[in-house]
PDB file of C-alpha atoms and ligand atoms in Angstrom:
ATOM      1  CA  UNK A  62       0.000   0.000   0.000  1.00 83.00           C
ATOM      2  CA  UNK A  63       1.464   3.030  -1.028  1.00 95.00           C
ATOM      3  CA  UNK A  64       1.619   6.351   1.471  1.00 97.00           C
ATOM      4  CA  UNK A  65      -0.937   9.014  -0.338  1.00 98.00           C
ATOM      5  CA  UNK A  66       0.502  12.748   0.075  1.00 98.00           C
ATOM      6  CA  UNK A  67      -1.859  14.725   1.773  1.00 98.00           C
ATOM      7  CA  UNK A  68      -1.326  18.019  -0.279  1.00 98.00           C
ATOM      8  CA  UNK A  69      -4.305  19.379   1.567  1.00 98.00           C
ATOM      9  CA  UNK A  70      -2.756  19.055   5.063  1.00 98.00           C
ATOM     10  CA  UNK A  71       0.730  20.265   3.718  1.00 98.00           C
ATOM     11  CA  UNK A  72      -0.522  23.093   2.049  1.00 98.00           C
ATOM     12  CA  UNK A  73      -2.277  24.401   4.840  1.00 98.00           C
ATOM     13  CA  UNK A  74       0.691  23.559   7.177  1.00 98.00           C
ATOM     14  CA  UNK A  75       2.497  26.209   4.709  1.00 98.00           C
ATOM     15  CA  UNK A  76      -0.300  28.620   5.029  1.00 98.00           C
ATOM     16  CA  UNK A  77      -0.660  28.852   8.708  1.00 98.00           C
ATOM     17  CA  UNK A  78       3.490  29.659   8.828  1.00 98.00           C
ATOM     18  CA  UNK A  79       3.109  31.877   6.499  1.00 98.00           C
ATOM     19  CA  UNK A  80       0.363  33.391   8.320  1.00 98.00           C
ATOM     20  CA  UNK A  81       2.678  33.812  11.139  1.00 98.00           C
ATOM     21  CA  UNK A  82       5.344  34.999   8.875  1.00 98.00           C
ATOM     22  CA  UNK A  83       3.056  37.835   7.495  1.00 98.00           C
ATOM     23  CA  UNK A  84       1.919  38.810  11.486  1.00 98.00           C
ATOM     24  CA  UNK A  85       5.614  39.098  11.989  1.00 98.00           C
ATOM     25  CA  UNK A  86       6.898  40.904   8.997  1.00 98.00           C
ATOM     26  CA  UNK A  87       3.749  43.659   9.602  1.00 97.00           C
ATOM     27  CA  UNK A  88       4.670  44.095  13.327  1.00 98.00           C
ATOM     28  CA  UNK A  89       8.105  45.670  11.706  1.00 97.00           C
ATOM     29  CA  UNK A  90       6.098  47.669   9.661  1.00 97.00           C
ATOM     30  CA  UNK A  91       6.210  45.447   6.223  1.00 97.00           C
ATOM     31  CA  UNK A  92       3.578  45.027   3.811  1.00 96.00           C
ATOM     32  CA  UNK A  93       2.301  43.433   0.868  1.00 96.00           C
ATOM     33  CA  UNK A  94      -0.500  43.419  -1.273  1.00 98.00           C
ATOM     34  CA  UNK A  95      -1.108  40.863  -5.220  1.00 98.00           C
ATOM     35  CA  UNK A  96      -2.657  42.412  -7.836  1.00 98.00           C
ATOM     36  CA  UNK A  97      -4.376  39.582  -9.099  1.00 98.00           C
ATOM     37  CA  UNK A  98      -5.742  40.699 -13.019  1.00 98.00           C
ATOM     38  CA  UNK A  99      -8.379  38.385 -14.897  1.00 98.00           C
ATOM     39  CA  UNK A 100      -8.998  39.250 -18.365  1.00 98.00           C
ATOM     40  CA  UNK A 101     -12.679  37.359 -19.674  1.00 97.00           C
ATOM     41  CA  UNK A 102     -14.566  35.057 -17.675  1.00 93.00           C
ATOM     42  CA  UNK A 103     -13.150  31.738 -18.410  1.00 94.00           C
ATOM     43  CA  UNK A 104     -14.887  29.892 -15.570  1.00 92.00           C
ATOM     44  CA  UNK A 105     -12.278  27.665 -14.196  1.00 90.00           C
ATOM     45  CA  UNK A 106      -9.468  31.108 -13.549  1.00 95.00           C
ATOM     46  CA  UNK A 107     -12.654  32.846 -12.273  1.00 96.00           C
ATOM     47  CA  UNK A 108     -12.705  29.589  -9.402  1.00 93.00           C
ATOM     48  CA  UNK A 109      -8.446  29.830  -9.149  1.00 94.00           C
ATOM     49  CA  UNK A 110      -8.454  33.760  -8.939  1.00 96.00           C
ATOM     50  CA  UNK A 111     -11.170  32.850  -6.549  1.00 96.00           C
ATOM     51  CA  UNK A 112      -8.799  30.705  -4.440  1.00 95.00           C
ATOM     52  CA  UNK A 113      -5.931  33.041  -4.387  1.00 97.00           C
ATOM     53  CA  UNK A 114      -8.134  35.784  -2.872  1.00 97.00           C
ATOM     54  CA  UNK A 115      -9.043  33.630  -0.256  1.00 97.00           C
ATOM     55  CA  UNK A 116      -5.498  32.481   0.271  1.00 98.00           C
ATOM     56  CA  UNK A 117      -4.233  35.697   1.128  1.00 98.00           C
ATOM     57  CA  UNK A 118      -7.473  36.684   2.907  1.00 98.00           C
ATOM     58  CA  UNK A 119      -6.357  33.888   5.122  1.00 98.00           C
ATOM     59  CA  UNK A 120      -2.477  34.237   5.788  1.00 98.00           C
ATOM     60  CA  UNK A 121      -3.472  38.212   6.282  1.00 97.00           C
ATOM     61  CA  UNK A 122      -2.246  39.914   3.069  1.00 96.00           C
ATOM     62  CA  UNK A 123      -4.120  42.223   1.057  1.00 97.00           C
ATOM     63  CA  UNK A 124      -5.370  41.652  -2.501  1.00 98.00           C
ATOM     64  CA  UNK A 125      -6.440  43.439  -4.997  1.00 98.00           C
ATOM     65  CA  UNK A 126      -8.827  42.592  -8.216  1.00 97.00           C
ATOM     66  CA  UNK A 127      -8.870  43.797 -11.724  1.00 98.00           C
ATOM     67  CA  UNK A 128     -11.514  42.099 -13.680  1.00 97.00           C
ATOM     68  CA  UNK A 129     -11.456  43.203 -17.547  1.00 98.00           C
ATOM     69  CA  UNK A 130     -13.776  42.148 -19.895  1.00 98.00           C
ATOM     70  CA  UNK A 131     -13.052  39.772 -22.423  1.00 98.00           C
ATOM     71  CA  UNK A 132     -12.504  42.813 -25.473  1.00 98.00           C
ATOM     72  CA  UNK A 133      -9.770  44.479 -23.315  1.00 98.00           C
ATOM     73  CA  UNK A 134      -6.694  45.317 -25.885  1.00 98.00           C
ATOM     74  CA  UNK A 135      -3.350  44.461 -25.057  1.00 98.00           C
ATOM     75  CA  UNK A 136      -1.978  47.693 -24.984  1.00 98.00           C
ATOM     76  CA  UNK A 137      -5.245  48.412 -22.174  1.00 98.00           C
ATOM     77  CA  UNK A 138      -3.980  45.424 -20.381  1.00 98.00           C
ATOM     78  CA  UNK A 139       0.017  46.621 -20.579  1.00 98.00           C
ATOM     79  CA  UNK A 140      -1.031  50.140 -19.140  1.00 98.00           C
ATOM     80  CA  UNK A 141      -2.524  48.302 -16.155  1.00 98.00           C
ATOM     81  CA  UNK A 142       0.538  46.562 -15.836  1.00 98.00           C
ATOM     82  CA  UNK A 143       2.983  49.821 -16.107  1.00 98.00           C
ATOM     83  CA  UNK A 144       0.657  51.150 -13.439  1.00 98.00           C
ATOM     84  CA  UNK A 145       1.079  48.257 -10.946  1.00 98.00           C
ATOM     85  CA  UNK A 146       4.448  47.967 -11.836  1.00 98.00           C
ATOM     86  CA  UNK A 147       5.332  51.685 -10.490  1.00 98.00           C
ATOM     87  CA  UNK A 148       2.858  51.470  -7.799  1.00 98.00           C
ATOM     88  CA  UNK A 149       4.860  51.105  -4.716  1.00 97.00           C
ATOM     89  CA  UNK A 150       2.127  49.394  -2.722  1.00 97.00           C
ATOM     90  CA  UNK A 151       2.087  46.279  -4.716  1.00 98.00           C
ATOM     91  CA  UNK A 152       4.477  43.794  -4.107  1.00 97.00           C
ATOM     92  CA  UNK A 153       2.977  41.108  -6.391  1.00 98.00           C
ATOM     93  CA  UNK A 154       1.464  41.021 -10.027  1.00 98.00           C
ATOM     94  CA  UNK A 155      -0.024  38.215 -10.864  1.00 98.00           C
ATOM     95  CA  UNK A 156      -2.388  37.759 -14.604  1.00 98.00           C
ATOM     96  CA  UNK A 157      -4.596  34.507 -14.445  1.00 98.00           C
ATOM     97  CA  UNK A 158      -3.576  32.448 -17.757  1.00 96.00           C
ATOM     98  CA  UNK A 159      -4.795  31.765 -20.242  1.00 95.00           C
ATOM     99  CA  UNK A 160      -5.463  35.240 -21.683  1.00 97.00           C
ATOM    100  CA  UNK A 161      -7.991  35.847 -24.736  1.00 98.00           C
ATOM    101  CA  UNK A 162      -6.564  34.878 -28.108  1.00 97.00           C
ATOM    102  CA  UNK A 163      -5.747  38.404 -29.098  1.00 98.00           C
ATOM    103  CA  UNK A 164      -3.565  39.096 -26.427  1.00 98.00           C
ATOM    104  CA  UNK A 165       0.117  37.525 -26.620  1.00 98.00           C
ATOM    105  CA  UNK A 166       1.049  36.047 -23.545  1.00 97.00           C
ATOM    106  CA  UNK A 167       4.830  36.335 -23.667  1.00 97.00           C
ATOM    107  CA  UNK A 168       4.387  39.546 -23.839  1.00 98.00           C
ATOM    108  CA  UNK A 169       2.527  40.122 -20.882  1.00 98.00           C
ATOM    109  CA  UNK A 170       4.753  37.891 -19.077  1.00 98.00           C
ATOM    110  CA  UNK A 171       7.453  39.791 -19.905  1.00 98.00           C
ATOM    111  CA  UNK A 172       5.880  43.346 -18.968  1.00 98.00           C
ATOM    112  CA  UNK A 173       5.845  42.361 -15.310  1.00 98.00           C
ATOM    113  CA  UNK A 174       8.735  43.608 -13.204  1.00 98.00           C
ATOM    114  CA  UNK A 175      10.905  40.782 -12.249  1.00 98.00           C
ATOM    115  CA  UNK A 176      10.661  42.223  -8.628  1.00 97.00           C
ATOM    116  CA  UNK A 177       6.782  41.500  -8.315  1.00 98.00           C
ATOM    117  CA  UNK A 178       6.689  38.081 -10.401  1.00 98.00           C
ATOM    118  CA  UNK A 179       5.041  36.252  -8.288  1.00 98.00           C
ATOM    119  CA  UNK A 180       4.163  33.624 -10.556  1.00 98.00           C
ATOM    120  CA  UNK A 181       8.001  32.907 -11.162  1.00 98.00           C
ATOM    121  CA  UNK A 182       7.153  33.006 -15.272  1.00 98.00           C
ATOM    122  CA  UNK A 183       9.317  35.678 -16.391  1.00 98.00           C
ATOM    123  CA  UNK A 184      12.354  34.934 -18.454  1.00 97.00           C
ATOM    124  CA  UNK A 185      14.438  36.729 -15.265  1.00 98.00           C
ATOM    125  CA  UNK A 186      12.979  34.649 -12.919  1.00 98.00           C
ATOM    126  CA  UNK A 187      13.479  31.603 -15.161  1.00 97.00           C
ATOM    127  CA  UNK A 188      17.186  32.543 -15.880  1.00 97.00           C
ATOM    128  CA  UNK A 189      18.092  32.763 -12.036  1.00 97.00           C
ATOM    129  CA  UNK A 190      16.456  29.045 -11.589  1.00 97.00           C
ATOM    130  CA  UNK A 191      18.573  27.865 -14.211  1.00 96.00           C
ATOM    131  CA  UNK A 192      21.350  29.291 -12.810  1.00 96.00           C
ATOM    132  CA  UNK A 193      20.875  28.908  -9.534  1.00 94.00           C
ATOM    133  CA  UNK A 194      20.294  32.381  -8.429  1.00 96.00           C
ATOM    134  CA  UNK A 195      17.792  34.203  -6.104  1.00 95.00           C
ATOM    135  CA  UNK A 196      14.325  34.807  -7.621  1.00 96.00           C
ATOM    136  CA  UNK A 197      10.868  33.492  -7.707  1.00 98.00           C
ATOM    137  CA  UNK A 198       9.973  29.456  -8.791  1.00 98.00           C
ATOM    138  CA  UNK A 199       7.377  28.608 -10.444  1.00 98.00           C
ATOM    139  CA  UNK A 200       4.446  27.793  -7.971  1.00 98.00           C
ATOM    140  CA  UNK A 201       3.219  24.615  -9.217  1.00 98.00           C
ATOM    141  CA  UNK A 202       7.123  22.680  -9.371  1.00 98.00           C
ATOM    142  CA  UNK A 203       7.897  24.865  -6.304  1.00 98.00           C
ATOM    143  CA  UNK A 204       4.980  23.277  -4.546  1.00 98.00           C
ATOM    144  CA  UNK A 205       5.975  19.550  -5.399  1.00 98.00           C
ATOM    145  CA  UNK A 206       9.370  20.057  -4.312  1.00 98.00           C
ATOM    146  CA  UNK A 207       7.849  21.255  -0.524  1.00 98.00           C
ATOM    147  CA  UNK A 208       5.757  18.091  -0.819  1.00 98.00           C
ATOM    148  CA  UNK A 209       8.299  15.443  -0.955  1.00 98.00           C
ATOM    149  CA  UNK A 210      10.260  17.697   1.582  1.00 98.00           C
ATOM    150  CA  UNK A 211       7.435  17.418   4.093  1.00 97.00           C
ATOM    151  CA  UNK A 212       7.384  14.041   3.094  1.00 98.00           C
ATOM    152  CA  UNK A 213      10.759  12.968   4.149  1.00 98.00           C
ATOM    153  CA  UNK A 214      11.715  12.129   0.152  1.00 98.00           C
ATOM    154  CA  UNK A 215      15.006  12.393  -0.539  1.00 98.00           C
ATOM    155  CA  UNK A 216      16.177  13.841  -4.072  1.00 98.00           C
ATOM    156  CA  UNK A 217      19.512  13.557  -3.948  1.00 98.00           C
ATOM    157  CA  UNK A 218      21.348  10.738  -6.038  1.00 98.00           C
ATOM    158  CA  UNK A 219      17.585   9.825  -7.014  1.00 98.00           C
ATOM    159  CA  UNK A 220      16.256   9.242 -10.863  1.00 98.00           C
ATOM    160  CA  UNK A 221      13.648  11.301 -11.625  1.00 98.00           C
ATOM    161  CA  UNK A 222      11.893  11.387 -14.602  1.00 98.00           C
ATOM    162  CA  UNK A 223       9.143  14.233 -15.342  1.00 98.00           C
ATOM    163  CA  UNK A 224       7.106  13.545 -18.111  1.00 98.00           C
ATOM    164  CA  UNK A 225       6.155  17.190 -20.075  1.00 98.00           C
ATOM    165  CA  UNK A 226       8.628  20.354 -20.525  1.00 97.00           C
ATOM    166  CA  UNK A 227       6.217  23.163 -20.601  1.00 96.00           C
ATOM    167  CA  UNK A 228       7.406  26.550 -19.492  1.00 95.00           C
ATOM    168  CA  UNK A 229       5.582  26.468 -16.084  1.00 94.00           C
ATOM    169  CA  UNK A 230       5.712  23.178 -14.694  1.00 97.00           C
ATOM    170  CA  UNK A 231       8.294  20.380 -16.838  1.00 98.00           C
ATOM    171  CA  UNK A 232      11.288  22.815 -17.638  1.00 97.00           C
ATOM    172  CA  UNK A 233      11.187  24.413 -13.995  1.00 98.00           C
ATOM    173  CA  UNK A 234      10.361  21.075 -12.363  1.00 98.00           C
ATOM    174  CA  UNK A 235      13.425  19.529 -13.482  1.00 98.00           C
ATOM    175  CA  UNK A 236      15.489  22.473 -12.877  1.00 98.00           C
ATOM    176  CA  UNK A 237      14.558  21.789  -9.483  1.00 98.00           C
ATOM    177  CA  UNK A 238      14.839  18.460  -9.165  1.00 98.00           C
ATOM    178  CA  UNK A 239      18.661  19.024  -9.984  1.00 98.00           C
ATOM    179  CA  UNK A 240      19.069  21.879  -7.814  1.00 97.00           C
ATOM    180  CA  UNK A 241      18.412  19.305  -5.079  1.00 97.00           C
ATOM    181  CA  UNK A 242      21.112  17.012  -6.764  1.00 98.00           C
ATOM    182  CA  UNK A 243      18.461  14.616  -8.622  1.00 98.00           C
ATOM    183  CA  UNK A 244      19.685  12.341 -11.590  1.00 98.00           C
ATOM    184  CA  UNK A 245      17.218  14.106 -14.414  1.00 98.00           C
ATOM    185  CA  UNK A 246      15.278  13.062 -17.393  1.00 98.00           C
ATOM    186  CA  UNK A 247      13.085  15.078 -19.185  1.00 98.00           C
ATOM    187  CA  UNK A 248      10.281  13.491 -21.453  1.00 98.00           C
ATOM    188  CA  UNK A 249       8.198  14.740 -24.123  1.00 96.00           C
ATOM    189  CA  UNK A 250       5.687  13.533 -27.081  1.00 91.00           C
ATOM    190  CA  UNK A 251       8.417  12.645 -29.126  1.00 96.00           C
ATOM    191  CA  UNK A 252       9.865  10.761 -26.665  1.00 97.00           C
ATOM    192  CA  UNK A 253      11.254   6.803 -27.914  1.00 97.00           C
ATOM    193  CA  UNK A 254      10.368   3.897 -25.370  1.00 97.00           C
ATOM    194  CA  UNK A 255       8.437   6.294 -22.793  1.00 98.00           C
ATOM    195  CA  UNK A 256       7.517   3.395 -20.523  1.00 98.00           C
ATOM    196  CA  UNK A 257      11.125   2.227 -20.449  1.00 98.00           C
ATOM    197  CA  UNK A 258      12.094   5.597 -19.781  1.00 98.00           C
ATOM    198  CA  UNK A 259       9.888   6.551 -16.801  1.00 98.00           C
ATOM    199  CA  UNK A 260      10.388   2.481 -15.146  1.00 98.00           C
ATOM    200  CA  UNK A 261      13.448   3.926 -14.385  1.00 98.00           C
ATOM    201  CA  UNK A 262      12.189   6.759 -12.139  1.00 98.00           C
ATOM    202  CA  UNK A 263      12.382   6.824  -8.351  1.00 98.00           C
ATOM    203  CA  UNK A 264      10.413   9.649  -8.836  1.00 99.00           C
ATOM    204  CA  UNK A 265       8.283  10.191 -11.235  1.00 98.00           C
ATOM    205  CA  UNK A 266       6.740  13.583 -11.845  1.00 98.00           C
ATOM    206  CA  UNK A 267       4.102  12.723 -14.384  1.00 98.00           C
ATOM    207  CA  UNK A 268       2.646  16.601 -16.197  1.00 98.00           C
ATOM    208  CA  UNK A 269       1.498  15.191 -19.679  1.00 96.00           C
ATOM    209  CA  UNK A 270      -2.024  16.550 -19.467  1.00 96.00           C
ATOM    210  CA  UNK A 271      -3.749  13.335 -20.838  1.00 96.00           C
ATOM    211  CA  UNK A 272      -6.428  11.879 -18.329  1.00 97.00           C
ATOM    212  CA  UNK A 273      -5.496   8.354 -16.836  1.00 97.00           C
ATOM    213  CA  UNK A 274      -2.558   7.807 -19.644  1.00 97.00           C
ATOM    214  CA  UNK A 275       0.045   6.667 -16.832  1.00 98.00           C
ATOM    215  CA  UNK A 276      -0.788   3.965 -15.534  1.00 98.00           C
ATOM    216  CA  UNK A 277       0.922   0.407 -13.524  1.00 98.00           C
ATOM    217  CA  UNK A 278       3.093  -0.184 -16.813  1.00 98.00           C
ATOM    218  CA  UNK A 279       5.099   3.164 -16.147  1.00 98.00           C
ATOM    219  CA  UNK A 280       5.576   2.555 -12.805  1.00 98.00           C
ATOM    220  CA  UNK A 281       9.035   1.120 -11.386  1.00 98.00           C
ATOM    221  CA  UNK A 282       8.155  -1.255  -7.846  1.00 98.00           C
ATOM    222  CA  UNK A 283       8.162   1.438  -5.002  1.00 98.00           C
ATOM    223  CA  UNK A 284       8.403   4.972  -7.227  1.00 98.00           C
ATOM    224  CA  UNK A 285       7.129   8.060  -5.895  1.00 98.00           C
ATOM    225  CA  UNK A 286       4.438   8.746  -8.181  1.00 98.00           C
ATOM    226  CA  UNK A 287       3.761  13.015  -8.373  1.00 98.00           C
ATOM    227  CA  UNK A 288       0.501  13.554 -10.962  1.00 98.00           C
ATOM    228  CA  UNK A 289       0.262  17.187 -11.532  1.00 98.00           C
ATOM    229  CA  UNK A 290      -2.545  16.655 -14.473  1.00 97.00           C
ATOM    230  CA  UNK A 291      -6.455  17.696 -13.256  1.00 95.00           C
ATOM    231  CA  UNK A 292      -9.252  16.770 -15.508  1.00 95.00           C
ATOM    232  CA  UNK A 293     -12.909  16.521 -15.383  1.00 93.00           C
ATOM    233  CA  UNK A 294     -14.336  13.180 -16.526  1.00 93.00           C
ATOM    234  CA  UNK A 295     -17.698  12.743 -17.613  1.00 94.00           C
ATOM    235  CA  UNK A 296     -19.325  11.893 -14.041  1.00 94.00           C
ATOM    236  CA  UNK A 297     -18.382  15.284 -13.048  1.00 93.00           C
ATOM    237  CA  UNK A 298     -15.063  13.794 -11.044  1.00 95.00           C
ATOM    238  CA  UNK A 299     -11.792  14.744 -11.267  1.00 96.00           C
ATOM    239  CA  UNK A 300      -8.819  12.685 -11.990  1.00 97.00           C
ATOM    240  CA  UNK A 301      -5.255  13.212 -12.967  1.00 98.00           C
ATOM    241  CA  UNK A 302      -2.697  12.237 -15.597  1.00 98.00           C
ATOM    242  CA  UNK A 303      -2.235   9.259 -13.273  1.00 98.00           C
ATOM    243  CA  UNK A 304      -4.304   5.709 -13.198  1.00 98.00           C
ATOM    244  CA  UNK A 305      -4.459   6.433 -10.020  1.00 98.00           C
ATOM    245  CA  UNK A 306      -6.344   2.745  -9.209  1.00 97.00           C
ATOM    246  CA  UNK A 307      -3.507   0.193 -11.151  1.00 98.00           C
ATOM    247  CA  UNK A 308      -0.495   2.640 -10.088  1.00 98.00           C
ATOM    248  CA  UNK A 309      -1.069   3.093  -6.387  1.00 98.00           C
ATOM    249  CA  UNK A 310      -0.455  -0.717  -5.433  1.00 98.00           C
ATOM    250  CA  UNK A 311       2.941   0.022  -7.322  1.00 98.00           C
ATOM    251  CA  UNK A 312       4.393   2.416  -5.510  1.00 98.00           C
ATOM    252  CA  UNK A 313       5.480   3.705  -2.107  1.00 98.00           C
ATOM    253  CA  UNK A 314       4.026   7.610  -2.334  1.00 98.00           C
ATOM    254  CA  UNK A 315       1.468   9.103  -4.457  1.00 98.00           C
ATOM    255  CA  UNK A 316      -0.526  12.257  -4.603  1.00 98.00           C
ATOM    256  CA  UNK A 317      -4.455  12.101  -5.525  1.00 98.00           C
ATOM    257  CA  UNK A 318      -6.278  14.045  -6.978  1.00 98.00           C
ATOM    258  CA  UNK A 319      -7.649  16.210  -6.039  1.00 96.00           C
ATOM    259  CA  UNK A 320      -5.745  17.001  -3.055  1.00 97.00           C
ATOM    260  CA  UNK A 321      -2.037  16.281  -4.460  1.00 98.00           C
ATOM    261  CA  UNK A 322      -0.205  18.913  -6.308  1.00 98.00           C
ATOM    262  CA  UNK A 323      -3.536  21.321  -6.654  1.00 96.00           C
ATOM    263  CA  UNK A 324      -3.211  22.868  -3.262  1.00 96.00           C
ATOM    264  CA  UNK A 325       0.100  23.353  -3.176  1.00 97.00           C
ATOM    265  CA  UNK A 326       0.495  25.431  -5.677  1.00 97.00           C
ATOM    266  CA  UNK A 327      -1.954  28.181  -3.903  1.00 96.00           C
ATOM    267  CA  UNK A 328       0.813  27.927  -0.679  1.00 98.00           C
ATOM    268  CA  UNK A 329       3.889  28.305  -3.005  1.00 98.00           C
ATOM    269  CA  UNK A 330       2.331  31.666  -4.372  1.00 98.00           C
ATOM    270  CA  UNK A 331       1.465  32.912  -0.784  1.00 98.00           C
ATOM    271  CA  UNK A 332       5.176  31.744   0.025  1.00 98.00           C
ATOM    272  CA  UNK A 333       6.314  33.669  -3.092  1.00 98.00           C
ATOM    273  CA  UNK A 334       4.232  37.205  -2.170  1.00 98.00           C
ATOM    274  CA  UNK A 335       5.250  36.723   1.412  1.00 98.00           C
ATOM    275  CA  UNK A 336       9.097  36.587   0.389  1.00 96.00           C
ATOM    276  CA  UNK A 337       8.302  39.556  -1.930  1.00 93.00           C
ATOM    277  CA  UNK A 338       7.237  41.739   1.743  1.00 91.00           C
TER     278      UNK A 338
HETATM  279  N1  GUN B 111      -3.262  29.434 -15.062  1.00 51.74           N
HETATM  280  C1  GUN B 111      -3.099  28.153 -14.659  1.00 51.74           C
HETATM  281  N2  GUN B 111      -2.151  28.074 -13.702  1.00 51.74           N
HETATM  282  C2  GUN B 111      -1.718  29.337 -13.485  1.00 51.74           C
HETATM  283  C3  GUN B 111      -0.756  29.894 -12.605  1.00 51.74           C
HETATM  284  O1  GUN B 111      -0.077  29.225 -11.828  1.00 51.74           O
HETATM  285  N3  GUN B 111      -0.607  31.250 -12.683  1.00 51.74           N
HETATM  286  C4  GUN B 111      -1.313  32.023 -13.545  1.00 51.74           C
HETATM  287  N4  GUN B 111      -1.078  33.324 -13.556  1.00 51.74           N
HETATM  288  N5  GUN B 111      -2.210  31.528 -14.384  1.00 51.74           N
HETATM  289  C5  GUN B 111      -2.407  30.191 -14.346  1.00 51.74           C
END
């Protein structure tokens, strides 16, 4: 029987410290405040913006909203971010992704100041992760590597596979992995012999964004099995990248989902706009 990760429980571990953190820092006369900016309605960043309003509601740090509609230009949405940018009372700036189609993300990535990235995306804060300087991590990756932390997982020396290299969670995960001395491989679509590849993993970080693909046949006897993917299946339940059912006899750790990676990455951007104060 393998040990399920409680991301829930971790998570809000890292929440009430940071709560105390943010008591503390105020007491010597610190502040912060996250500009959180939605652009449309897209229903599922109206439930995550949601969630980070809440989050710093709870650990005692102000928030603000910007909520444009859907026909905002860029150059309306840049403005907003020059403004924010020069604002001295915000120490965060955070735009809910995906934008609308006329809008190019890189760009608006790349108009926040490097200083008040609190999502970690901007090529700054990507360049001092690859090179092993201070700046802000990517939430999501940030958040798994608190997880197997809290969970007494040791990286070092270990193989670990993550399966995806996307800007925000594969490239950044495995820059982390071998910050903490891990034996890396990244995989892909185009990967050869992906099952071969990922049997090899003591830890598997598994970001592929296909419901249910990785399943028992992936899976090396006692792996650490991360599943960062969240879907909706037709019953209305969610379910990750992970066969959650034939993998977890498998292998020693797993996270569900819900209640895995999801949380955590919530507490890594409270940790991020509390390190910004
Ligand atoms: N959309 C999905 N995940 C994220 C995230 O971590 N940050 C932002 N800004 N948008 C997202």
């Amino acid at each position: 029987m393998a040990r399920i990760i409680d991301g829930k429980a971790i998570s809000q571990k890292i929440k009430d410290e940071l709560k105390e953190e943010v008591a503390r820092k105020k007491s010597e006369g610190k502040n912060a405040c996250l500009a959180v900016i939605q652009v449309g309605n897209d229903p599922a960043s109206t439930v995550y913006v949601g969630n980070k309003k809440k989050a710093c509601a709870y650990i005692g740090i102000d928030s603000k909203s910007y909520e444009l509609p859907e026909e905002t230009t860029q150059d309306e949405l840049l403005n907003l971010i020059d403004k924010l940018n020069d604002d001295p009372k915000i120490t965060g700036i955070l735009v809910q992704l995906p934008v609308p189609e006329h809008i190019d993300e890189d760009t608006i990535i790349r108009r926040i100041s490097p200083l008040k990235d609190v999502d970690g995306f901007h090529p700054m804060s990507v360049g001092a992760l690859c090179i092993g300087e201070k700046g802000f991590v990517s939430c999501t990756p940030a958040g798994i590597i608190k997880l197997l932390k809290y969970s007494d997982i040791d990286i070092e020396g270990k193989e670990c596979v993550v399966i995806g290299r996307s800007n925000i969670v594969g490239k950044p995960m495995s820059l982390l992995l071998l910050r903490e001395n891990g034996t890396v491989t990244i995989c892909h679509s185009r990967t050869r012999n992906l099952k071969d590849v990922c049997k090899r993993a003591d830890i598997l970080v598994v970001a592929i964004g296909k419901p249910g693909m990785i399943n028992d046949e992936y899976i090396k006897e006692g792996a650490v099995v991360i599943d960062v993917g969240i879907h909706r299946k037709a019953d209305g339940k969610l379910c990750g990248d992970v066969d959650f059912e034939s993998v977890e006899p498998k292998c020693s750790a797993i996270t569900p989902v819900p209640g895995g990676v999801g949380p955590m990455t919530i507490a890594m951007l409270m940790y991020n706009v509390v390190s910004a104060m």
